[in-house]
Coordinates of C-alpha atoms in Angstrom, one line a residue:
Chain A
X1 CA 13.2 153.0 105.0
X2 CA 16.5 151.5 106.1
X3 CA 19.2 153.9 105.6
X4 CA 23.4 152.8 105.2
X5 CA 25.5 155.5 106.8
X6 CA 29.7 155.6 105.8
X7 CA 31.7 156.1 108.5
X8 CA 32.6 160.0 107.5
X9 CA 29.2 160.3 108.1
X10 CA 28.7 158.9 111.7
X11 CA 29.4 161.8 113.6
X12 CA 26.3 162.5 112.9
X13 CA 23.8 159.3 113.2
X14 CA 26.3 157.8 115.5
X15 CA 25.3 154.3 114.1
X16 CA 25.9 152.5 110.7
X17 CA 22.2 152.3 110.0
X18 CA 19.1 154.6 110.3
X19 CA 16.0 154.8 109.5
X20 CA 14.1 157.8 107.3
X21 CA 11.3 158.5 105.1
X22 CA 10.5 160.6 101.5
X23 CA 8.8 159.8 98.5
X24 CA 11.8 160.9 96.9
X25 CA 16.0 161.0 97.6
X26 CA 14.9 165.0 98.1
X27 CA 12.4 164.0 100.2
X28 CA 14.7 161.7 102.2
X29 CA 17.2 163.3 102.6
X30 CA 15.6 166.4 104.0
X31 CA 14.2 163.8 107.0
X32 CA 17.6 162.7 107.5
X33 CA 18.8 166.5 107.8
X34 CA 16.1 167.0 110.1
X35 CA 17.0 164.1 112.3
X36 CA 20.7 164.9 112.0
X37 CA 21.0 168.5 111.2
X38 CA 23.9 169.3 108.9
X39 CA 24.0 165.8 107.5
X40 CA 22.7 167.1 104.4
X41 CA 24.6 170.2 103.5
X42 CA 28.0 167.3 103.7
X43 CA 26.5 165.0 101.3
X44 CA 24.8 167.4 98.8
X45 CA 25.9 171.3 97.6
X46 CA 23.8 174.3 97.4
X47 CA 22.9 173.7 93.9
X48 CA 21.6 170.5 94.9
X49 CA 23.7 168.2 93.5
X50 CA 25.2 165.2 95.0
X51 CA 28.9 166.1 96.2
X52 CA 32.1 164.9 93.9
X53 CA 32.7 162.3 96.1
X54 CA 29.8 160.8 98.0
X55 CA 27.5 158.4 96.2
X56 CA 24.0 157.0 96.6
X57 CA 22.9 153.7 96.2
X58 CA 18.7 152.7 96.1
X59 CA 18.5 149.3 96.0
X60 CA 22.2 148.6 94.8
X61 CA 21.9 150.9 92.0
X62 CA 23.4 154.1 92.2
X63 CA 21.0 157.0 91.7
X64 CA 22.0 160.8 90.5
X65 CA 18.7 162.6 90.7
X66 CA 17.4 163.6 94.1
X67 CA 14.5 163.5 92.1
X68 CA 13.8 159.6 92.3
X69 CA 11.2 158.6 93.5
X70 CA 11.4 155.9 96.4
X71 CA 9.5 153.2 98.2
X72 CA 9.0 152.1 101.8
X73 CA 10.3 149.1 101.0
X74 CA 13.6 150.3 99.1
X75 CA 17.0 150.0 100.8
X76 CA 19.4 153.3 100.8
X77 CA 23.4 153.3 100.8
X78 CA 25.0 156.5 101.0
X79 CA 28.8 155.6 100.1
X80 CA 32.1 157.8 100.2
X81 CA 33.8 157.5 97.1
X82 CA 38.0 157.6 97.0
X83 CA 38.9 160.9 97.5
X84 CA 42.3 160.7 98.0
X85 CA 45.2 160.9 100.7
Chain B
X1 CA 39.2 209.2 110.6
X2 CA 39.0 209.3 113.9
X3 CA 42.2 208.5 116.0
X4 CA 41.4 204.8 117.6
X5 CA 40.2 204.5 120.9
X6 CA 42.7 202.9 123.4
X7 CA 41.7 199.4 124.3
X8 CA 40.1 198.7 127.3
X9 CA 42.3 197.8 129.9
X10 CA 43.3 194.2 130.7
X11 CA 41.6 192.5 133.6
X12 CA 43.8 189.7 133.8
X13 CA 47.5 190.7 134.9
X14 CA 50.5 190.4 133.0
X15 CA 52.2 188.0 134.3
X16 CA 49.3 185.4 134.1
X17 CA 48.0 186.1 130.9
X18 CA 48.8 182.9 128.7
X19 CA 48.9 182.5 124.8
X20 CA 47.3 179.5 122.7
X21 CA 48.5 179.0 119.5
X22 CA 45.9 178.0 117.2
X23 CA 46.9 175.4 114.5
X24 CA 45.0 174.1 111.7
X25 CA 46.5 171.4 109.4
X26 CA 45.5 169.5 106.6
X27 CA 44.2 166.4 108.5
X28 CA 42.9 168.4 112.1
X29 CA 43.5 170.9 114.6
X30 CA 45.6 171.5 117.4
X31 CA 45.7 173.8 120.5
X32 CA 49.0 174.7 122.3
X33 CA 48.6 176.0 125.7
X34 CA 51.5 178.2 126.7
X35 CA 52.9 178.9 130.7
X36 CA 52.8 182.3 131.4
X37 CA 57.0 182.2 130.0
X38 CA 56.2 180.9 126.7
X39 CA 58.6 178.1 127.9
X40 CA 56.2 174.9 127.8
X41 CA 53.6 174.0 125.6
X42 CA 50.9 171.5 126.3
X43 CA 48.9 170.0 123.1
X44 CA 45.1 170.0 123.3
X45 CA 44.5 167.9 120.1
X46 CA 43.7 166.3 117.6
X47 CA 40.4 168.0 116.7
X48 CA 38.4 166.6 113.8
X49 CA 41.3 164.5 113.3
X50 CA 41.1 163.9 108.9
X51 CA 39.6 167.0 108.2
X52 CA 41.1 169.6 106.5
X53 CA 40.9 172.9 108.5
X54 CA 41.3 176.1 106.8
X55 CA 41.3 178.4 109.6
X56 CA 40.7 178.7 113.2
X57 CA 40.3 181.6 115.3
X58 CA 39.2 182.2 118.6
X59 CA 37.0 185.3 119.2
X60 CA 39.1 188.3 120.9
X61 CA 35.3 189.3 122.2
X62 CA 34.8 187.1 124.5
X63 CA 38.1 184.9 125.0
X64 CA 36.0 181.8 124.6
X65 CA 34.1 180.9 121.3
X66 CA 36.2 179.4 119.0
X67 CA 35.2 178.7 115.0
X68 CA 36.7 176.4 112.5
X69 CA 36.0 176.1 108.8
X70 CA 36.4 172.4 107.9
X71 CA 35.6 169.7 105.0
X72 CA 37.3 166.2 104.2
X73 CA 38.0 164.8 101.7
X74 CA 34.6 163.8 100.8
X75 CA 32.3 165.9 102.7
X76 CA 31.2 169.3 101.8
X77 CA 32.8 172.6 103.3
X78 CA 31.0 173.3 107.3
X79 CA 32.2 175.4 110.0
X80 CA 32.6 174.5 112.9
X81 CA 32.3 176.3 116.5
X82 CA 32.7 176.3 120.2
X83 CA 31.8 178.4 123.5
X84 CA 34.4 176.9 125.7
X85 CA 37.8 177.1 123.7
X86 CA 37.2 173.3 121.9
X87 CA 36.0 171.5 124.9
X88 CA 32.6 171.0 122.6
X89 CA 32.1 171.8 119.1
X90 CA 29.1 172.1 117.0
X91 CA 28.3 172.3 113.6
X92 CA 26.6 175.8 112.1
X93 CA 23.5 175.5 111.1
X94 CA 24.4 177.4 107.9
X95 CA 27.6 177.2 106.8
X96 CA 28.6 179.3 104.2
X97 CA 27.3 178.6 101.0
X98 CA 26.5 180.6 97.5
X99 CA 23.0 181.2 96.6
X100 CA 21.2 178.5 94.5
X101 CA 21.0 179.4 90.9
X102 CA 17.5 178.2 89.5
X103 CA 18.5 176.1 87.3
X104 CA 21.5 174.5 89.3
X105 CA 24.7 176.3 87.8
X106 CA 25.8 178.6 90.8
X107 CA 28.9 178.5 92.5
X108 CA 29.4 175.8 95.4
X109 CA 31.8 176.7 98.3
X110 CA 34.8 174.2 98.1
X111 CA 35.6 175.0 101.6
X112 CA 35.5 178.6 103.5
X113 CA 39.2 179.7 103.8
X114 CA 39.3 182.4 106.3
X115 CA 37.4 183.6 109.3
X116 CA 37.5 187.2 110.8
X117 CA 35.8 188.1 114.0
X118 CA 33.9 191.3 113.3
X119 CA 34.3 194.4 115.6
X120 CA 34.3 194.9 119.1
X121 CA 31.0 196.9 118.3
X122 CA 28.9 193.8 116.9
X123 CA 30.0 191.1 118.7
X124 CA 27.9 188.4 117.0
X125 CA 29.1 189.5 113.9
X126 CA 31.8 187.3 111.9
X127 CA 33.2 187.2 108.1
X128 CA 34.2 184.3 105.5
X129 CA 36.3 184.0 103.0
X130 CA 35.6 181.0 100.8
X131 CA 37.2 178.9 97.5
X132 CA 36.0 179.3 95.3
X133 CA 36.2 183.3 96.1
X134 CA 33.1 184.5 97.9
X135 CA 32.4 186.5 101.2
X136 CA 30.2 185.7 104.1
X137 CA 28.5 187.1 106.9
X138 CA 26.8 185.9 110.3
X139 CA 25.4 188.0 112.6
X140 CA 24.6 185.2 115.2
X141 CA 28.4 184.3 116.4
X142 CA 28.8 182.0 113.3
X143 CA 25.8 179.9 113.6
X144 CA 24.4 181.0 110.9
X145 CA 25.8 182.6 107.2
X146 CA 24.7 184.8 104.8
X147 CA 26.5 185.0 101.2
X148 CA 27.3 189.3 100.0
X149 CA 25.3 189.3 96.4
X150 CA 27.4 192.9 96.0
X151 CA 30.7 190.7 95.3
X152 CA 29.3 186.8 95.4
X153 CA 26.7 187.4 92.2
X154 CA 27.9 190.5 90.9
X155 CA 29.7 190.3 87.4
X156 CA 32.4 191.9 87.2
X157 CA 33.4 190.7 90.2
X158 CA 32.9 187.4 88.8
X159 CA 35.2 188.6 86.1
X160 CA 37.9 189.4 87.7
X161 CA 37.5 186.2 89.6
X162 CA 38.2 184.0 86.8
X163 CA 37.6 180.2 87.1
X164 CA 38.5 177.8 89.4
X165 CA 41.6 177.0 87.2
X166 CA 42.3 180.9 87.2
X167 CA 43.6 180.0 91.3
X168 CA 45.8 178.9 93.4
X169 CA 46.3 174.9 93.4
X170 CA 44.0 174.4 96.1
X171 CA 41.5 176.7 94.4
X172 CA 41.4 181.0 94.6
X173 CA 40.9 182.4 97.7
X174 CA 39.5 185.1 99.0
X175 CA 41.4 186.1 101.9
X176 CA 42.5 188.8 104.7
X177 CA 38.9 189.9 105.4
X178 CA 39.9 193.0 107.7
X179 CA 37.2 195.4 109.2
X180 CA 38.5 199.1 110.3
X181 CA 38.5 198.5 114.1
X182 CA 37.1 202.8 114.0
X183 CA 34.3 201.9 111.6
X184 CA 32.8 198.5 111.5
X185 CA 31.3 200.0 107.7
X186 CA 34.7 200.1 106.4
X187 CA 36.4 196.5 105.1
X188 CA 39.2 195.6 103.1
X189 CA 39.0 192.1 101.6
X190 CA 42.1 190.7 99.3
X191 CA 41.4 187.9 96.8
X192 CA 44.1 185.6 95.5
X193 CA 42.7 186.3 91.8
X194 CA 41.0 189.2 91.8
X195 CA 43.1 192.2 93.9
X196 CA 42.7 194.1 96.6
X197 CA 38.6 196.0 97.1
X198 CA 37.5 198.2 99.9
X199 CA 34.2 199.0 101.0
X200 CA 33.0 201.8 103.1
X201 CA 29.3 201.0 103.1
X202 CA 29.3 197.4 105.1
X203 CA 29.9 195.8 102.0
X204 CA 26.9 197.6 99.8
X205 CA 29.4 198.8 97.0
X206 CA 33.3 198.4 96.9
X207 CA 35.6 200.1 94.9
X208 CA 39.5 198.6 93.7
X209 CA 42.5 199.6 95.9
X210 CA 45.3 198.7 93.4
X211 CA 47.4 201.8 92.6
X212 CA 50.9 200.9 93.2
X213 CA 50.8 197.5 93.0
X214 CA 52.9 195.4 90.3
X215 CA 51.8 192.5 88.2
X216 CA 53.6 189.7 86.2
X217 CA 56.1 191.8 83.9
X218 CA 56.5 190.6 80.5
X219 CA 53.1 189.5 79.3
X220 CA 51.6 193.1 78.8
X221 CA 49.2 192.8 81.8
X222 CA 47.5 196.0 82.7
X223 CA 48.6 196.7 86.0
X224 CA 44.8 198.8 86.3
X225 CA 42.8 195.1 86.2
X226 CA 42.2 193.6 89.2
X227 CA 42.0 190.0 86.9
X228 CA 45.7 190.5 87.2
X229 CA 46.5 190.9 90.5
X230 CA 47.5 188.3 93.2
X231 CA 47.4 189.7 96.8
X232 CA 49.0 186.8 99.5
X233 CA 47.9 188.6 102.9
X234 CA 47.1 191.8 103.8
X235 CA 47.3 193.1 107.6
X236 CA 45.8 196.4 109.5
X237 CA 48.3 197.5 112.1
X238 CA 45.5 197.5 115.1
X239 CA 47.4 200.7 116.8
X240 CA 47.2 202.4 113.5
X241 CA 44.3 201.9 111.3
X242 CA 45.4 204.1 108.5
X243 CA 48.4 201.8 108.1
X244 CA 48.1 198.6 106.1
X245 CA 51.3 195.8 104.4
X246 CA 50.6 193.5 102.5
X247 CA 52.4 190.4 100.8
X248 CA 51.7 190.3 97.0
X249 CA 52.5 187.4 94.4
X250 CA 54.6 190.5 93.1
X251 CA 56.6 192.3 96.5
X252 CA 55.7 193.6 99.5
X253 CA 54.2 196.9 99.4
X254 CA 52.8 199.1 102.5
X255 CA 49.7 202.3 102.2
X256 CA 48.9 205.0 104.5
X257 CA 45.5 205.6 104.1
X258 CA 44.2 207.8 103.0
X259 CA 46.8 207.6 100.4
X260 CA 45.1 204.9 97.7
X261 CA 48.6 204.0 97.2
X262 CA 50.3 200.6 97.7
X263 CA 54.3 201.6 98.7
X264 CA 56.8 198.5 98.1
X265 CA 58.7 198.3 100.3
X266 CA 60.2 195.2 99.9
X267 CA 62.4 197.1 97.4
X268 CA 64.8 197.0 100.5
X269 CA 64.8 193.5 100.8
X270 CA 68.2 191.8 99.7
X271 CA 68.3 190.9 96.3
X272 CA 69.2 187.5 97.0
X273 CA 66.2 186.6 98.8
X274 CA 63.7 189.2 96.9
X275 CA 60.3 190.0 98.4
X276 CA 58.0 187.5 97.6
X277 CA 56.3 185.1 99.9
X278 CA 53.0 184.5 101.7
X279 CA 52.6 186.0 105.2
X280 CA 52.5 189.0 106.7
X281 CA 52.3 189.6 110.2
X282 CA 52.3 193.3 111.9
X283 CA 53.3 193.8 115.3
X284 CA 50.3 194.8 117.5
X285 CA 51.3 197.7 119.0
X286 CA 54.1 199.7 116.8
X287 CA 52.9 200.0 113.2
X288 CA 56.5 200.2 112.3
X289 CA 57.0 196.8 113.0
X290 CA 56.1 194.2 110.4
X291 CA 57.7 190.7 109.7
X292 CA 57.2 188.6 106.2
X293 CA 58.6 184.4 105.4
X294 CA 60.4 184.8 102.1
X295 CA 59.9 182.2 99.6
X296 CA 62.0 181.5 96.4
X297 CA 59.8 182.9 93.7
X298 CA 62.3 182.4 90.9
X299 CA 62.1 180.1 88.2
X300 CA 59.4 177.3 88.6
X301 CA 58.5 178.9 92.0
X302 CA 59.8 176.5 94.2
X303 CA 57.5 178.6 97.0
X304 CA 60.0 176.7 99.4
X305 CA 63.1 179.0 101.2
X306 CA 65.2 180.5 99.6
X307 CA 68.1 178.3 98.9
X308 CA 67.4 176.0 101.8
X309 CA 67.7 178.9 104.2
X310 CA 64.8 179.3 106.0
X311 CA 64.3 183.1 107.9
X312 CA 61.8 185.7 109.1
X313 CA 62.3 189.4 107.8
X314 CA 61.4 191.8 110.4
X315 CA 61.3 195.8 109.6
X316 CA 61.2 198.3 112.1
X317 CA 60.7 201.6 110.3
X318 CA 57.8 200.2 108.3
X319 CA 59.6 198.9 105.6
X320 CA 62.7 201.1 104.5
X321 CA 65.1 198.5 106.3
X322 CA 64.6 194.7 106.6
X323 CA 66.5 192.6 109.1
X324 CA 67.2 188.5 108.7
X325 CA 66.1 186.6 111.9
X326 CA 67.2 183.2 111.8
X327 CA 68.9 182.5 114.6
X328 CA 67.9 178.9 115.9
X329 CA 66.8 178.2 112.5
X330 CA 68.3 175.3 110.9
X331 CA 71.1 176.7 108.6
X332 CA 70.1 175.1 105.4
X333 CA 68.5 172.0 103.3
X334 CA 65.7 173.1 105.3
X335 CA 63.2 173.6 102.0
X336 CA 60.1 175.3 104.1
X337 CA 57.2 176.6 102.7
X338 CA 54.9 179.1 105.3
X339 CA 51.7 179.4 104.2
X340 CA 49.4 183.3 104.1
X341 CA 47.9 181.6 107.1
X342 CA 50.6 179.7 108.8
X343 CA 52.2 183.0 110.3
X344 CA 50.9 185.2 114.0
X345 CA 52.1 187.1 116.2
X346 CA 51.0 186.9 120.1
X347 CA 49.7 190.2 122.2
X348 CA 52.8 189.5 125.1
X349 CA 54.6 192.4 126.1
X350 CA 57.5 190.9 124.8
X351 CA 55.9 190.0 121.1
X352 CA 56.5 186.6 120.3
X353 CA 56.4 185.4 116.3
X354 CA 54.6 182.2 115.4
X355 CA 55.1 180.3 112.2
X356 CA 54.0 176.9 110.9
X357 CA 55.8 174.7 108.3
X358 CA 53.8 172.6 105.5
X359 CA 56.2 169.8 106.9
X360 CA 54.2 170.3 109.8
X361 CA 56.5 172.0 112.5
X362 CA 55.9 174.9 114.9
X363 CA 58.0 177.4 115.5
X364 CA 58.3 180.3 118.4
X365 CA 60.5 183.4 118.0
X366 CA 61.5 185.4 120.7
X367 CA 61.9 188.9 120.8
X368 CA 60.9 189.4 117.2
X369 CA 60.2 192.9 117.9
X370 CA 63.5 193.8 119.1
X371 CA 66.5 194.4 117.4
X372 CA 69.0 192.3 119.1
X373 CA 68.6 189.3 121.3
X374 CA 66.2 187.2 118.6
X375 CA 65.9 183.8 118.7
X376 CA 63.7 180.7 117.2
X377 CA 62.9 177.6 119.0
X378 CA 60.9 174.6 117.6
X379 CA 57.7 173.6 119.7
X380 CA 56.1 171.3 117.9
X381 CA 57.3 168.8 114.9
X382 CA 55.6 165.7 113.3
X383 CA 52.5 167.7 112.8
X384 CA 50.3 167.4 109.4
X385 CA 50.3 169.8 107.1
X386 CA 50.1 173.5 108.3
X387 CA 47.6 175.6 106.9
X388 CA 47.4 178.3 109.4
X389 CA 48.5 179.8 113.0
X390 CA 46.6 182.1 115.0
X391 CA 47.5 183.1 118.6
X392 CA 44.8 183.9 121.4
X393 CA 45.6 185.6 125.2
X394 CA 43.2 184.3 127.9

């Protein structure tokens, strides 16, 4: 499924757009961290949860569980949120 | 212990050895390439220009591989590293991080804070300090990190730690991660809430090193808790092991091992410029030889120079006299602050004394390790904020 990248994050995809795939935001972004290792660890701590100041959008709606569950057709945006000077 | 082996002779000759001073900032890092005269200096950055860089360090082992510790402003903590002095970086594949909790409440590494090249015996072997405080090992040059469960987990560790509002602003730190260069089983580790701990078994068990030291007076802390305690930098003299200094929240203090000890020293400093500040720097050759950045502790804690007056205190009789180099300094209304970090000294023959400014200028003093004949010049200005300085000799 179509994946929006922010720009902190294109060091890594090198492109404002990817594609990846997971029955869940888990799921997903475990293939993204596989395509673009490290990725993941930037976006989401060790206790799993999504960092202070990235957020992620399925579909326009922003999601807090890595546990949702996800569809081919659904459209991802991972967004950095404000995080100061 | 055993007296210290001399170090292996120098391949590359005196007069072209070079320095590169290693400077991270708050928003990237820099390298400055010395001549062989400390004379010019020729910027190789930025790197990871908007990150936040804690530390860099380039490995004495090998003269080559370089590591950072990194995060932005809205990216988690990595680390990052290069074989070929910053010409290509790339990212560990496990940066330091705490162990997952089950059920999702364990710690989270902020951002590592200090890096320390293991021994010349284990030369894939680095340490980490992090904030919030935790310690770190890799065994594969940095590629890869393991957290120590014997301090990370352990609670009364966690204890003494405090919370994240029991730190400095930018979070507690643990800090000065120093392996005995004799015994690569023997660390000292300092922790910005949380005192000074040795190990002697690799980091299995560790036991407090705190005799000596002061705390806060006038709130009834017991000097005996670590919870108390507020170590700013600790150094091993590397041509006497048994020697460390350190610059406390509360003076600066020196221990022979294997006294358990802490001396303070800074008892000698002028009254009107105390002994408090953040770095410590030891010459690396004369363990007599030891230079600190005051900072005006009074009050609010300003942390900035004393009255305006920014200057190095060098000692060369470990600590019973203290000397005030400031000459090429500005004079005053110069309101510096020197981070733990932000303060090296090179390997030249002539020692040369590196500080950074959190106004973001470099500075070079000359013959630092002499008693006459001292003299500061600015090589770098407009920089972001400086976290730290480390020097390298290729």
């Amino acid at each position: 499924m179509k994946v929006l990248i922010p720009s902190a994050l294109r060091s890594y995809t090198e492109r404002s757009q990817t594609d990846a795939q997971g029955a869940t935001l888990a799921a997903l972004l475990l293939d993204l961290d596989r395509q673009y290792a490290g990725i993941r660890f930037r976006m989401i701590d060790e206790q799993d949860h999504i960092r202070r100041h990235i957020r992620i959008f399925v579909n326009g709606t922003q999601v807090t569980d890595l546990a949702q569950p996800l569809a081919e057709s659904d459209e991802i945006i991972i967004v950095q949120a404000l995080s100061g000077g | 212990m055993a007296t210290p082996k001399k170090p292996a002779a120098r391949k590359t000759p005196a007069a072209k050895r070079r320095t590169i001073v290693l400077v991270a900032t708050r928003k990237g890092a820099w390298l400055f390439h010395g001549d062989a005269a400390r004379r010019t200096w020729k910027a190789d950055g930025p790197h990871f220009l908007g990150h936040v860089i804690s530390h860099m360090v380039l490995d004495p082992r090998d003269g080559k591989t370089l590591l950072a510790a990194a995060k932005t402003g809205h990216l988690g903590p990595t680390v990052f590293r290069s074989t070929d002095r910053g010409r290509h970086w790339k990212e560990a594949a496990q940066p330091p991080a705490f162990a997952k909790a089950a059920d999702g409440s364990g710690r989270t590494v902020d951002h590592t804070f200090w890096l320390t090249p293991g021994p010349a015996s284990e030369p894939e072997v680095w340490y980490a300090g992090s904030s919030p405080q935790g310690l770190f090992r890799s065994t594969d040059g940095g590629v890869n990190w393991a957290p120590f469960s014997s301090i990370n987990e352990d609670p009364q560790f966690r204890e003494w730690m405090g919370t994240a509002q029991d730190g400095t602003p930018d979070g507690p730190k643990l800090h000065s991660v120093i392996i005995d260069p004799r015994d690569a089983r023997h660390l000292y580790i300092g922790m910005s809430g949380g005192g000074v701990h040795e190990s002697t078994d690799a980091g299995r068990t560790w036991k407090t090193l705190l005799k000596g030291l002061d705390v806060v007076e006038g709130f009834g802390f017991d000097p005996a808790q670590p919870t108390f305690h507020d170590p700013h930098c600790i150094r091993i003299c590397p041509s006497n092991p048994d020697r460390l200094y350190q610059q406390n929240h509360c003076g600066i203090y020196r221990i022979d091992r294997p006294s358990d000890t802490w001396v303070r020293i800074g008892k000698a400093m002028p009254k009107k410029v105390g002994d408090i500040g953040f770095p410590m720097v030891v010459h690396p050759r004369d363990d007599n030889t030891a230079w600190v950045f005051p900072m005006d502790g009074s009050g609010v804690w300003p942390r900035t120079s004393p009255d305006g007056k920014p200057a190095v205190y060098g000692t060369h009789n470990g600590g019973k006299t203290w000397q005030r180099m400031d000459a090429g300094m500005p004079k005053n209304q110069a309101w510096w602050t020197v981070k733990r970090q932000a303060m090296a000294a090179d390997q030249a023959d002539s020692v040369g004394l590196y500080f950074g400014t959190t106004s973001g200028e470099l500075w070079l003093g000359r013959n630092m390790d002499q008693k006459a004949g001292q003299r500061w010049t600015c090589i770098a200005r407009n920089l972001p904020e400086i976290y730290a300085v480390e020097t390298a000799t290729i």
